[in-house]
Amino acid sequence: MRTRRDFIERVAAYGGSATAAMLALDLLAPASASPPLDLEGSGNGTRVVILGAGVAGLCAAYELGKAGYLCTVLEARSRAGGRVWTVRTGDRHVESDGTSQIAAFADGTYLNPGPARVPQHHVTMDYYREFGIAVEQFGNVNLNAYYHSTAAPPEMQRIRVREAEYAMNGYTSELLAKAVSQSALDTPLTRDDKAKLLDYLSATGGLNKRYEYVNRGAAGYRELPAAGDQAGVPADPYDLMSLVRGGFFAPEREIDQQPTMFQPVGGIDALPRAFATRLRGRIHYNAAVTAIRKTPDGVRIAYTNAQGSPMAIEAAYCICTIPLPVLRKIPADFSPAFAASMNRVTYMDSAKIGLAFKRRFWEEDDRIMSGISRTDQTITQIWYPSYGYFGRGGVLTGAYATGKNARTIGDLAPRDREALALREGSVIHPQYADEFMSSFSVAWQKTPHNMGAWVAWTDDTRKSDYPVLSQPDGRIYLAGEHMSYINAWQAGALESARDVVRRLHARVRAA
Ligand code: FAD
Ligand code: PHE
């Protein structure tokens, strides 16, 4: 049978470039998902009202503005960015039950309570480049951070990530190597295949000549190498079943979490700030939408202004980026099918707790510079800052939870969340008690204008409701993180905005 590989090999054999052939056939994986917008022609001043100044609404307004549209953005909050938010000292947060917090952080330190990390292939990076936003590496994976598990034997409840990762890899390599060397696999292998596979497993798994796993140091040292007679003593690896029972593994292997990741210098809100600067005068803040109406030739949006007075705006088209848990409570002329689909879609709960400390004990004592420790306690994760190394104090993300754990945290008053984060975190870092200064927490399911962290499509709703909501309802288009396949990422919001901009522009040009 002629395969695509045959074709490429032939091209190469005849002196052509295999890469060129693959590029021509679209066989190389694309480096980025988002083709340039390149909108042809002008929107000629067509009026578009955009609901919400999160990154989806901002991106739509910015791109449509470039193409000659007149956009107005209505934003309920007093700032741009929505979930893309950086909390610095003095910032205030009031949740839906009325509990209020004010951040008390040292100057130059901050908490990103929503998004915090960006993978290289996301369109988010293209906007950082376009706006000249300086970025720095975000240490998502740090093998020197901790895994903590209450399910592990007492002497190994807190171990370094490398102690689990390298030992698990060694043991599984050992098992596979033994199966290969005894021809116990059901895959037919030539002698040469076998030898190569065994070489690979030995090299990457740290196996000896008998294909047994030995820690030569990658999984950690009992005594680190130095000078004089200190040659270094590799630690005895933890045994396979204790590691398995401890559940020591992390999700950072999926493409959106693989190293190297990035963050904007100074806070994740650099992007909404850059958009908002370019949209000056086009964004109305403290403008909460109260009704979405269809008119014979467009839309009419009712809202309240900063003084609480009722206002209205008319436009030819509307792009609505209001998150669904909020949108479905706003009176609107949506078709019954559209409204029904909106009501079926569910959202995830998520909470973060920022903890400010006087001293960077995680750097000084534990030698953890950025990255994430994981635990099976309610707090789930501890994130170490990827900036300000060797500084005096710093802000840890002392909890980042989703689902049930996020609800447990969200249901507590801020002071009790703080107590929980300190109690559970102290098990991993006993220094907490001496160094703690202040906390600031956000439960997204209780955060006004969001009331949820991110969309949670199921196989069913993706099939039955996503296609309905992806089509405009008359002249109203939905955009946002939820209207994409990159849920829970800024890139989903940006890609969705770009997709709607493309479709709306094609419609205007055709009309
Ligand atoms: P939003 O940002 O929610 O914007 C919607 C806007 O509508 C808001 O500004 C809101 O105030 C406004 N609005 C609501 N109601 C009204 C009304 N009645 N009238 C007027 N305006 C209204 N992404 C990453 O890239 N990296 C990460 O590391 C990451 N981590 C995350 C962690 C958490 C805990 C959360 C919650 C999200 C995370 N995300 C991350 C996802 C990212 O935050 C979102 O995908 C993205 O910000 C969504 O943008 P949006 O414009 O669709 O929605
Ligand atoms: N994008 C969010 C984050 O980076 C939520 C998320 C977590 C998405 C884990 C996928 C996997 O924290």
Coordinates of C-alpha atoms and ligand atoms in Angstrom, one line a residue:
M1 CA 0.0 0.0 0.0
R2 CA 1.2 3.5 -0.8
T3 CA 1.5 5.5 2.4
R4 CA 2.2 9.2 3.0
R5 CA 5.6 8.0 4.3
D6 CA 6.3 6.2 1.0
F7 CA 5.7 9.5 -0.8
I8 CA 8.0 11.5 1.5
E9 CA 10.7 8.9 1.2
R10 CA 10.5 9.0 -2.6
V11 CA 10.7 12.8 -2.7
A12 CA 13.7 12.5 -0.5
A13 CA 15.3 9.7 -2.5
Y14 CA 14.9 11.8 -5.7
G15 CA 16.9 14.6 -4.1
G16 CA 13.9 16.7 -3.0
S17 CA 13.6 17.9 0.6
A18 CA 11.4 15.7 2.8
T19 CA 10.6 18.8 5.0
A20 CA 9.4 20.7 2.0
A21 CA 7.2 17.8 0.9
M22 CA 5.8 17.5 4.3
L23 CA 5.1 21.2 4.6
A24 CA 3.4 21.0 1.2
L25 CA 1.2 18.1 2.3
D26 CA 0.4 19.8 5.6
L27 CA 1.9 16.8 7.5
L28 CA 4.1 18.8 9.9
A29 CA 2.4 19.6 13.2
P30 CA 1.7 23.4 13.2
A31 CA 3.7 25.4 15.7
S32 CA 0.7 27.6 16.5
A33 CA -3.1 27.2 16.2
S34 CA -4.0 30.7 15.1
P35 CA -3.5 31.9 11.5
P36 CA -3.1 35.6 11.1
L37 CA -6.4 37.4 11.0
D38 CA -5.6 39.4 7.8
L39 CA -9.2 40.8 7.5
E40 CA -9.7 42.1 4.0
G41 CA -11.6 45.3 3.5
S42 CA -13.1 47.6 6.1
G43 CA -16.1 47.3 8.5
N44 CA -16.9 50.9 7.4
G45 CA -17.8 52.1 10.9
T46 CA -20.3 49.3 11.6
R47 CA -21.3 49.6 15.2
V48 CA -20.6 46.6 17.5
V49 CA -21.3 46.4 21.2
I50 CA -19.1 44.1 23.1
L51 CA -20.3 42.8 26.5
G52 CA -17.4 42.2 28.9
A53 CA -13.8 43.4 28.9
G54 CA -12.1 40.1 29.7
V55 CA -9.4 39.1 27.2
A56 CA -12.1 37.8 24.8
G57 CA -14.0 41.1 24.7
L58 CA -10.8 43.2 24.6
C59 CA -9.4 41.1 21.8
A60 CA -12.6 41.4 19.7
A61 CA -12.7 45.2 20.2
Y62 CA -9.0 45.6 19.4
E63 CA -9.1 43.5 16.2
L64 CA -12.4 44.9 14.9
G65 CA -11.1 48.4 15.6
K66 CA -8.1 47.7 13.4
A67 CA -10.6 46.7 10.7
G68 CA -12.6 49.9 10.8
Y69 CA -15.5 48.9 13.1
L70 CA -16.8 51.2 15.8
C71 CA -16.8 49.2 19.0
T72 CA -18.1 50.0 22.5
V73 CA -17.2 47.6 25.4
L74 CA -19.5 47.4 28.4
E75 CA -17.7 46.1 31.5
A76 CA -19.4 45.5 34.9
R77 CA -16.1 45.7 36.9
S78 CA -14.1 48.9 37.4
R79 CA -11.1 47.3 35.6
A80 CA -10.4 45.4 32.4
G81 CA -9.3 41.8 32.3
G82 CA -12.1 39.8 34.0
R83 CA -10.4 36.6 35.2
V84 CA -7.0 37.9 34.1
W85 CA -6.3 39.7 37.3
T86 CA -3.2 40.5 39.4
V87 CA -3.8 41.4 43.1
R88 CA -1.3 43.8 44.6
T89 CA -1.3 45.5 48.0
G90 CA -4.5 47.5 48.6
D91 CA -6.6 45.6 46.1
R92 CA -10.1 44.7 47.3
H93 CA -12.2 41.6 46.6
V94 CA -15.8 41.1 47.7
E95 CA -17.5 37.7 47.1
S96 CA -21.1 37.1 46.4
D97 CA -21.9 36.5 50.1
G98 CA -20.5 39.9 51.0
T99 CA -17.2 38.8 52.6
S100 CA -14.6 41.4 51.8
Q101 CA -10.8 41.3 51.7
I102 CA -8.0 43.8 51.1
A103 CA -4.6 42.6 50.0
A104 CA -1.6 43.5 52.2
F105 CA 1.4 42.4 50.2
A106 CA 5.0 43.8 50.2
D107 CA 5.6 46.2 47.2
G108 CA 6.7 44.4 44.1
T109 CA 4.9 41.1 45.1
Y110 CA 1.6 40.0 43.9
L111 CA -0.9 37.1 43.5
N112 CA -2.4 36.0 40.1
P113 CA -5.6 34.5 41.5
G114 CA -6.8 33.4 38.0
P115 CA -4.4 32.7 35.1
A116 CA -0.7 32.6 35.9
R117 CA 1.1 30.6 33.3
V118 CA 1.2 30.5 29.5
P119 CA 2.5 27.8 27.2
Q120 CA 4.7 28.7 24.2
H121 CA 2.3 27.7 21.5
H122 CA -0.7 29.7 22.7
V123 CA -1.9 32.8 20.8
T124 CA -1.5 34.6 24.1
M125 CA 2.2 34.8 23.4
D126 CA 1.5 36.4 20.0
Y127 CA -0.2 39.3 21.7
Y128 CA 2.6 39.6 24.2
R129 CA 4.9 40.0 21.3
E130 CA 2.6 42.4 19.4
F131 CA 2.4 44.7 22.5
G132 CA 6.0 44.4 23.6
I133 CA 5.1 42.8 26.9
A134 CA 8.2 41.4 28.6
V135 CA 7.9 37.8 29.6
E136 CA 10.0 35.6 31.9
Q137 CA 10.0 31.8 32.4
F138 CA 7.3 30.3 34.6
G139 CA 8.8 27.3 36.4
N140 CA 5.8 25.0 36.2
V141 CA 7.8 21.8 36.7
N142 CA 10.4 21.9 39.4
L143 CA 11.8 18.5 40.3
N144 CA 13.2 19.9 43.5
A145 CA 9.7 20.8 44.8
Y146 CA 7.7 18.4 46.9
Y147 CA 5.2 15.7 46.6
H148 CA 3.2 15.2 49.8
S149 CA 0.8 12.4 50.3
T150 CA -1.0 11.3 53.5
A151 CA -1.5 7.9 51.8
A152 CA 2.2 7.1 51.7
P153 CA 4.2 5.4 54.5
P154 CA 5.0 7.9 57.3
E155 CA 8.8 8.2 56.4
M156 CA 8.0 9.2 52.8
Q157 CA 5.0 11.4 53.0
R158 CA 7.0 14.4 51.9
I159 CA 9.5 13.6 49.1
R160 CA 11.1 15.6 46.3
V161 CA 9.4 15.4 43.0
R162 CA 12.6 13.9 41.5
E163 CA 12.5 11.1 44.0
A164 CA 9.2 10.0 42.7
E165 CA 9.6 10.8 39.0
Y166 CA 13.0 9.2 38.4
A167 CA 12.3 6.1 40.6
M168 CA 9.0 5.5 38.9
N169 CA 10.6 5.9 35.5
G170 CA 13.4 3.6 36.6
Y171 CA 11.1 0.8 37.9
T172 CA 8.8 0.9 34.8
S173 CA 11.9 0.8 32.5
E174 CA 13.2 -2.2 34.5
L175 CA 9.9 -4.0 34.1
L176 CA 9.7 -3.4 30.4
A177 CA 13.4 -4.2 29.8
K178 CA 13.0 -7.5 31.6
A179 CA 9.9 -8.3 29.4
V180 CA 11.8 -7.4 26.3
S181 CA 14.9 -9.3 27.2
Q182 CA 12.8 -12.4 27.9
S183 CA 10.8 -11.9 24.7
A184 CA 7.7 -11.6 26.8
L185 CA 6.1 -8.8 24.7
D186 CA 3.4 -9.6 22.1
T187 CA 5.0 -7.1 19.7
P188 CA 7.3 -8.8 17.2
L189 CA 10.8 -7.4 17.6
T190 CA 13.9 -8.1 15.5
R191 CA 17.2 -8.7 17.4
D192 CA 18.3 -5.2 16.4
D193 CA 15.0 -3.6 17.5
K194 CA 15.4 -5.4 20.9
A195 CA 18.9 -4.2 21.4
K196 CA 18.0 -0.6 20.6
L197 CA 15.0 -0.7 22.9
L198 CA 17.1 -2.1 25.7
D199 CA 19.7 0.5 25.2
Y200 CA 17.1 3.2 25.4
L201 CA 15.5 1.8 28.5
S202 CA 18.9 1.4 30.2
A203 CA 19.9 4.9 29.3
T204 CA 16.7 6.7 30.3
G205 CA 15.7 4.4 33.1
G206 CA 19.1 4.2 34.9
L207 CA 19.4 0.4 34.6
N208 CA 22.4 -1.7 35.3
K209 CA 23.7 -4.6 33.1
R210 CA 21.0 -6.9 34.6
Y211 CA 18.3 -4.4 33.7
E212 CA 17.8 -3.5 37.4
Y213 CA 17.0 0.1 38.3
V214 CA 19.7 1.8 40.4
N215 CA 19.7 5.3 41.5
R216 CA 22.9 6.9 40.4
G217 CA 21.8 10.3 41.7
A218 CA 19.0 11.4 39.4
A219 CA 16.4 10.4 42.0
G220 CA 18.3 12.4 44.7
Y221 CA 21.3 12.1 47.0
R222 CA 21.7 11.2 50.6
E223 CA 24.8 13.4 50.5
L224 CA 25.3 15.7 47.5
P225 CA 28.7 15.7 45.8
A226 CA 31.1 18.5 46.7
A227 CA 34.9 18.6 47.1
G228 CA 37.6 16.8 49.2
D229 CA 36.4 13.3 49.9
Q230 CA 32.7 14.2 49.4
A231 CA 32.0 12.2 46.3
G232 CA 28.3 12.1 46.8
V233 CA 26.0 9.3 48.0
P234 CA 22.9 8.6 45.9
A235 CA 19.9 8.0 48.1
D236 CA 18.3 4.5 48.2
P237 CA 15.2 4.9 46.0
Y238 CA 11.8 4.5 47.5
D239 CA 10.2 1.2 46.5
L240 CA 7.8 1.0 43.6
M241 CA 4.6 0.1 45.5
S242 CA 5.0 2.7 48.1
L243 CA 5.4 5.3 45.4
V244 CA 2.3 4.0 43.5
R245 CA 0.3 3.9 46.7
G246 CA 1.3 7.4 47.5
G247 CA -0.1 8.5 44.2
F248 CA 2.9 10.6 43.5
F249 CA 2.4 11.8 39.9
A250 CA 1.4 15.1 38.4
P251 CA -0.5 16.3 35.3
E252 CA 2.2 18.5 33.9
R253 CA 2.7 16.2 30.9
E254 CA -0.2 17.5 28.9
I255 CA 0.8 19.8 26.1
D256 CA -0.5 23.0 27.7
Q257 CA 1.6 22.4 30.9
Q258 CA 4.9 21.2 29.4
P259 CA 8.0 23.3 30.0
T260 CA 9.0 25.9 29.0
M261 CA 6.1 28.1 30.2
F262 CA 6.0 31.9 30.5
Q263 CA 4.5 34.7 32.5
P264 CA 4.5 38.5 31.8
V265 CA 6.9 40.3 34.0
G266 CA 5.1 42.1 36.9
G267 CA 1.8 40.3 36.7
I268 CA -0.6 38.4 34.4
D269 CA -2.7 41.6 33.9
A270 CA -0.1 43.1 31.5
L271 CA -2.2 41.8 28.6
P272 CA -5.6 43.3 29.5
R273 CA -3.7 46.6 30.4
A274 CA -2.1 46.7 27.0
F275 CA -5.4 46.1 25.2
A276 CA -7.2 48.6 27.4
T277 CA -4.6 51.3 26.6
R278 CA -5.2 50.8 22.9
L279 CA -9.0 50.9 23.5
R280 CA -9.0 54.1 25.6
G281 CA -12.4 55.8 25.5
R282 CA -14.1 52.7 24.0
I283 CA -14.5 50.8 27.3
H284 CA -17.3 51.8 29.8
Y285 CA -16.3 50.5 33.2
N286 CA -18.9 49.9 36.0
A287 CA -21.4 49.3 33.3
A288 CA -23.4 46.2 34.2
V289 CA -25.5 44.8 31.4
T290 CA -29.1 44.3 32.6
A291 CA -31.0 43.3 29.4
I292 CA -30.1 42.1 25.9
R293 CA -32.7 42.8 23.3
K294 CA -33.0 42.2 19.5
T295 CA -34.2 45.1 17.3
P296 CA -35.3 44.8 13.6
D297 CA -31.8 45.8 12.5
G298 CA -29.5 45.1 15.4
V299 CA -29.4 45.0 19.2
R300 CA -30.3 47.1 22.1
I301 CA -28.4 46.6 25.3
A302 CA -29.6 48.0 28.6
Y303 CA -27.1 48.6 31.4
T304 CA -26.5 50.6 34.6
N305 CA -23.7 53.1 34.8
A306 CA -21.3 53.8 37.6
Q307 CA -24.0 55.9 39.4
G308 CA -26.5 53.1 39.0
S309 CA -28.6 55.0 36.4
P310 CA -30.2 53.0 33.7
M311 CA -28.6 53.4 30.2
A312 CA -28.9 51.8 26.8
I313 CA -26.9 51.5 23.7
E314 CA -27.8 50.3 20.2
A315 CA -25.6 48.6 17.7
A316 CA -25.7 46.5 14.5
Y317 CA -24.1 43.5 16.2
C318 CA -23.3 42.3 19.7
I319 CA -20.5 40.1 20.8
C320 CA -21.3 38.8 24.3
T321 CA -18.4 37.4 26.4
I322 CA -20.3 37.3 29.7
P323 CA -19.6 33.9 31.4
L324 CA -22.7 31.6 31.1
P325 CA -23.4 31.4 34.9
V326 CA -23.9 35.2 34.8
L327 CA -25.4 35.5 31.3
R328 CA -28.2 33.1 31.9
K329 CA -29.6 35.3 34.7
I330 CA -29.7 38.4 32.5
P331 CA -33.1 39.0 30.7
A332 CA -32.5 38.5 27.0
D333 CA -34.3 37.8 23.7
F334 CA -32.4 34.6 23.0
S335 CA -34.2 31.9 21.0
P336 CA -35.6 29.1 23.2
A337 CA -33.1 26.6 21.8
F338 CA -30.2 29.0 22.5
A339 CA -31.4 29.7 26.0
A340 CA -31.9 26.0 26.7
S341 CA -28.3 25.2 25.6
M342 CA -26.9 28.0 27.7
N343 CA -28.7 26.5 30.7
R344 CA -27.3 23.0 30.3
V345 CA -23.6 24.0 30.3
T346 CA -21.8 23.6 33.6
Y347 CA -18.8 25.3 35.1
M348 CA -15.9 24.2 37.3
D349 CA -15.3 25.6 40.8
S350 CA -11.8 26.7 41.7
A351 CA -10.1 28.6 44.5
K352 CA -6.6 30.0 45.2
I353 CA -5.2 31.3 48.5
G354 CA -2.3 33.7 48.4
L355 CA 0.0 33.7 51.4
A356 CA 2.5 36.5 52.0
F357 CA 5.7 35.6 54.0
K358 CA 8.5 37.7 55.5
R359 CA 11.2 35.4 54.3
R360 CA 11.7 33.2 51.2
F361 CA 12.3 30.1 53.3
W362 CA 11.3 27.9 50.3
E363 CA 14.4 29.3 48.5
E364 CA 16.7 29.7 51.4
D365 CA 15.9 26.4 53.3
D366 CA 14.4 24.1 50.7
R367 CA 16.2 25.4 47.6
I368 CA 12.9 25.5 45.7
M369 CA 13.1 28.3 43.1
S370 CA 9.7 28.4 41.3
G371 CA 7.5 25.4 40.5
I372 CA 4.8 23.5 42.3
S373 CA 4.5 21.2 45.3
R374 CA 1.5 18.9 45.3
T375 CA -0.4 17.3 48.2
D376 CA -3.5 15.2 48.6
Q377 CA -4.8 17.7 51.2
T378 CA -7.5 20.2 50.4
I379 CA -5.0 22.9 49.4
T380 CA -3.9 20.6 46.5
Q381 CA -0.9 22.7 45.4
I382 CA 1.6 25.2 46.6
W383 CA 3.0 27.5 43.9
Y384 CA 6.4 29.2 44.4
P385 CA 6.9 32.6 42.7
S386 CA 8.8 32.6 39.4
Y387 CA 10.1 36.1 40.0
G388 CA 11.9 38.2 42.7
Y389 CA 14.3 35.4 43.6
F390 CA 16.5 36.1 46.7
G391 CA 14.1 38.9 47.6
R392 CA 13.2 39.6 51.2
G393 CA 9.6 38.3 51.3
G394 CA 7.3 36.8 48.8
V395 CA 3.8 35.6 48.0
L396 CA 3.1 31.9 47.6
T397 CA 0.0 30.5 46.1
G398 CA -0.7 28.5 49.3
A399 CA -3.7 26.7 47.7
Y400 CA -4.9 26.0 44.2
A401 CA -7.8 23.7 44.2
T402 CA -10.7 22.7 41.9
G403 CA -13.9 20.8 42.3
K404 CA -14.8 19.5 45.8
N405 CA -11.7 20.9 47.4
A406 CA -12.4 24.3 45.9
R407 CA -15.9 24.2 47.3
T408 CA -14.6 23.3 50.7
I409 CA -12.3 26.4 50.6
G410 CA -14.9 28.6 49.0
D411 CA -17.5 27.8 51.7
L412 CA -15.1 29.1 54.4
A413 CA -14.8 32.7 55.5
P414 CA -11.4 34.2 54.4
R415 CA -9.9 33.9 57.9
D416 CA -10.8 30.2 58.0
R417 CA -9.4 29.7 54.5
E418 CA -6.2 31.3 55.8
A419 CA -6.1 29.0 58.8
L420 CA -6.7 25.9 56.6
A421 CA -3.9 26.9 54.2
L422 CA -1.5 27.5 57.1
R423 CA -2.4 24.3 58.8
E424 CA -2.1 22.1 55.7
G425 CA 0.9 23.9 54.3
S426 CA 2.8 23.7 57.6
V427 CA 3.0 19.9 57.1
I428 CA 5.1 20.6 54.0
H429 CA 6.8 23.8 55.2
P430 CA 7.0 24.0 59.0
Q431 CA 8.5 27.5 58.5
Y432 CA 5.0 28.8 57.8
A433 CA 4.2 29.5 61.5
D434 CA 7.2 31.9 62.0
E435 CA 7.2 33.6 58.6
F436 CA 3.5 34.3 57.8
M437 CA 2.2 37.8 57.2
S438 CA -1.1 37.9 55.4
S439 CA -3.5 36.1 53.1
F440 CA -5.8 36.8 50.2
S441 CA -8.1 34.3 48.7
V442 CA -10.4 34.0 45.7
A443 CA -13.1 31.4 45.2
W444 CA -14.2 31.9 41.6
Q445 CA -17.6 30.2 42.0
K446 CA -18.4 33.0 44.5
T447 CA -16.8 35.8 42.5
P448 CA -19.4 38.3 41.1
H449 CA -19.4 38.7 37.3
N450 CA -18.0 35.2 37.0
M451 CA -19.7 32.7 39.4
G452 CA -17.5 29.9 38.1
A453 CA -13.9 29.3 37.2
W454 CA -14.2 27.9 33.6
V455 CA -16.5 26.0 31.5
A456 CA -16.8 22.2 32.0
W457 CA -18.1 20.8 28.7
T458 CA -19.1 17.1 28.9
D459 CA -19.1 14.8 25.9
D460 CA -22.9 15.3 25.8
T461 CA -23.1 19.1 26.0
R462 CA -20.2 19.5 23.6
K463 CA -22.2 17.6 21.1
S464 CA -25.7 19.0 21.8
D465 CA -25.1 22.5 23.0
Y466 CA -21.7 23.8 21.8
P467 CA -22.8 23.8 18.1
V468 CA -26.0 25.7 19.0
L469 CA -24.1 28.4 21.0
S470 CA -21.4 28.6 18.3
Q471 CA -23.9 30.0 15.8
P472 CA -25.0 33.6 16.2
D473 CA -28.5 34.1 17.6
G474 CA -29.6 36.7 15.2
R475 CA -27.0 39.4 15.5
I476 CA -25.7 38.3 18.8
Y477 CA -22.4 36.2 18.9
L478 CA -21.1 34.5 22.0
A479 CA -17.3 34.6 22.5
G480 CA -15.0 33.7 25.4
E481 CA -13.1 30.9 27.0
H482 CA -16.2 28.8 27.0
M483 CA -16.7 29.0 23.2
S484 CA -13.5 27.2 22.4
Y485 CA -11.6 23.9 22.7
I486 CA -8.9 25.5 24.9
N487 CA -11.1 25.8 28.0
A488 CA -9.6 27.3 31.2
W489 CA -6.9 29.1 29.2
Q490 CA -6.7 32.7 28.0
A491 CA -5.9 31.3 24.5
G492 CA -9.4 29.8 24.4
A493 CA -10.9 33.3 25.0
L494 CA -8.6 34.9 22.4
E495 CA -9.1 32.3 19.8
S496 CA -12.8 32.4 20.2
A497 CA -12.8 36.2 19.9
R498 CA -10.7 36.0 16.7
D499 CA -13.0 33.3 15.3
V500 CA -16.1 35.5 15.9
V501 CA -14.3 38.6 14.4
R502 CA -13.6 36.6 11.3
R503 CA -17.2 35.4 10.9
L504 CA -18.8 38.7 11.8
H505 CA -16.5 40.5 9.2
A506 CA -17.4 38.0 6.5
R507 CA -21.1 38.6 7.2
V508 CA -20.8 42.4 7.1
R509 CA -18.8 42.2 3.9
A510 CA -21.4 39.9 2.3
A511 CA -24.3 42.1 3.4
Ligands
FAD1 P1 -13.7 36.8 31.6 O1 -12.3 37.1 31.8 O2 -14.5 36.1 32.6 O3 -14.4 38.1 31.0 C1 -15.8 38.3 31.1 C2 -16.1 39.7 31.4 O4 -17.5 40.0 31.4 C3 -15.5 40.1 32.8 O5 -14.7 41.2 32.7 C4 -16.8 40.4 33.6 O6 -16.6 41.4 34.6 C5 -17.7 40.9 32.5 N1 -19.1 40.8 32.9 C6 -19.8 39.8 33.6 N2 -21.1 40.2 33.7 C7 -21.3 41.4 33.1 C8 -22.4 42.2 33.0 N3 -23.6 41.9 33.4 N4 -22.2 43.4 32.3 C9 -21.0 43.7 31.8 N5 -19.9 42.9 31.9 C10 -20.0 41.8 32.6 N6 -5.5 30.9 31.5 C11 -4.2 30.8 31.1 O7 -3.9 31.2 30.0 N7 -3.3 30.4 32.0 C12 -3.6 30.0 33.3 O8 -2.6 29.7 34.0 C13 -4.9 30.0 33.7 N8 -5.2 29.7 34.9 C14 -6.5 29.9 35.4 C15 -6.7 29.7 36.8 C16 -8.0 30.0 37.3 C17 -8.2 29.8 38.8 C18 -9.0 30.5 36.5 C19 -10.3 30.9 37.0 C20 -8.8 30.7 35.1 C21 -7.5 30.4 34.6 N9 -7.2 30.6 33.2 C22 -5.9 30.5 32.8 C23 -8.3 30.8 32.2 C24 -8.5 32.3 31.8 O9 -8.5 33.1 33.0 C25 -9.8 32.4 31.0 O10 -9.8 31.5 30.0 C26 -9.9 33.8 30.4 O11 -9.4 34.8 31.2 C27 -11.4 34.0 30.1 O12 -11.5 35.2 29.4 P2 -13.0 35.7 28.9 O13 -12.9 37.0 28.3 O14 -13.6 34.6 28.2 O15 -13.8 35.8 30.3
PHE2 N1 -5.4 26.8 32.8 C1 -5.6 26.7 34.2 C2 -4.3 26.6 34.9 O1 -3.3 26.7 34.2 C3 -6.5 25.5 34.5 C4 -6.0 24.2 34.2 C5 -5.3 23.5 35.1 C6 -6.2 23.7 32.9 C7 -4.8 22.2 34.8 C8 -5.7 22.5 32.5 C9 -5.0 21.7 33.5 O2 -4.1 26.5 36.1

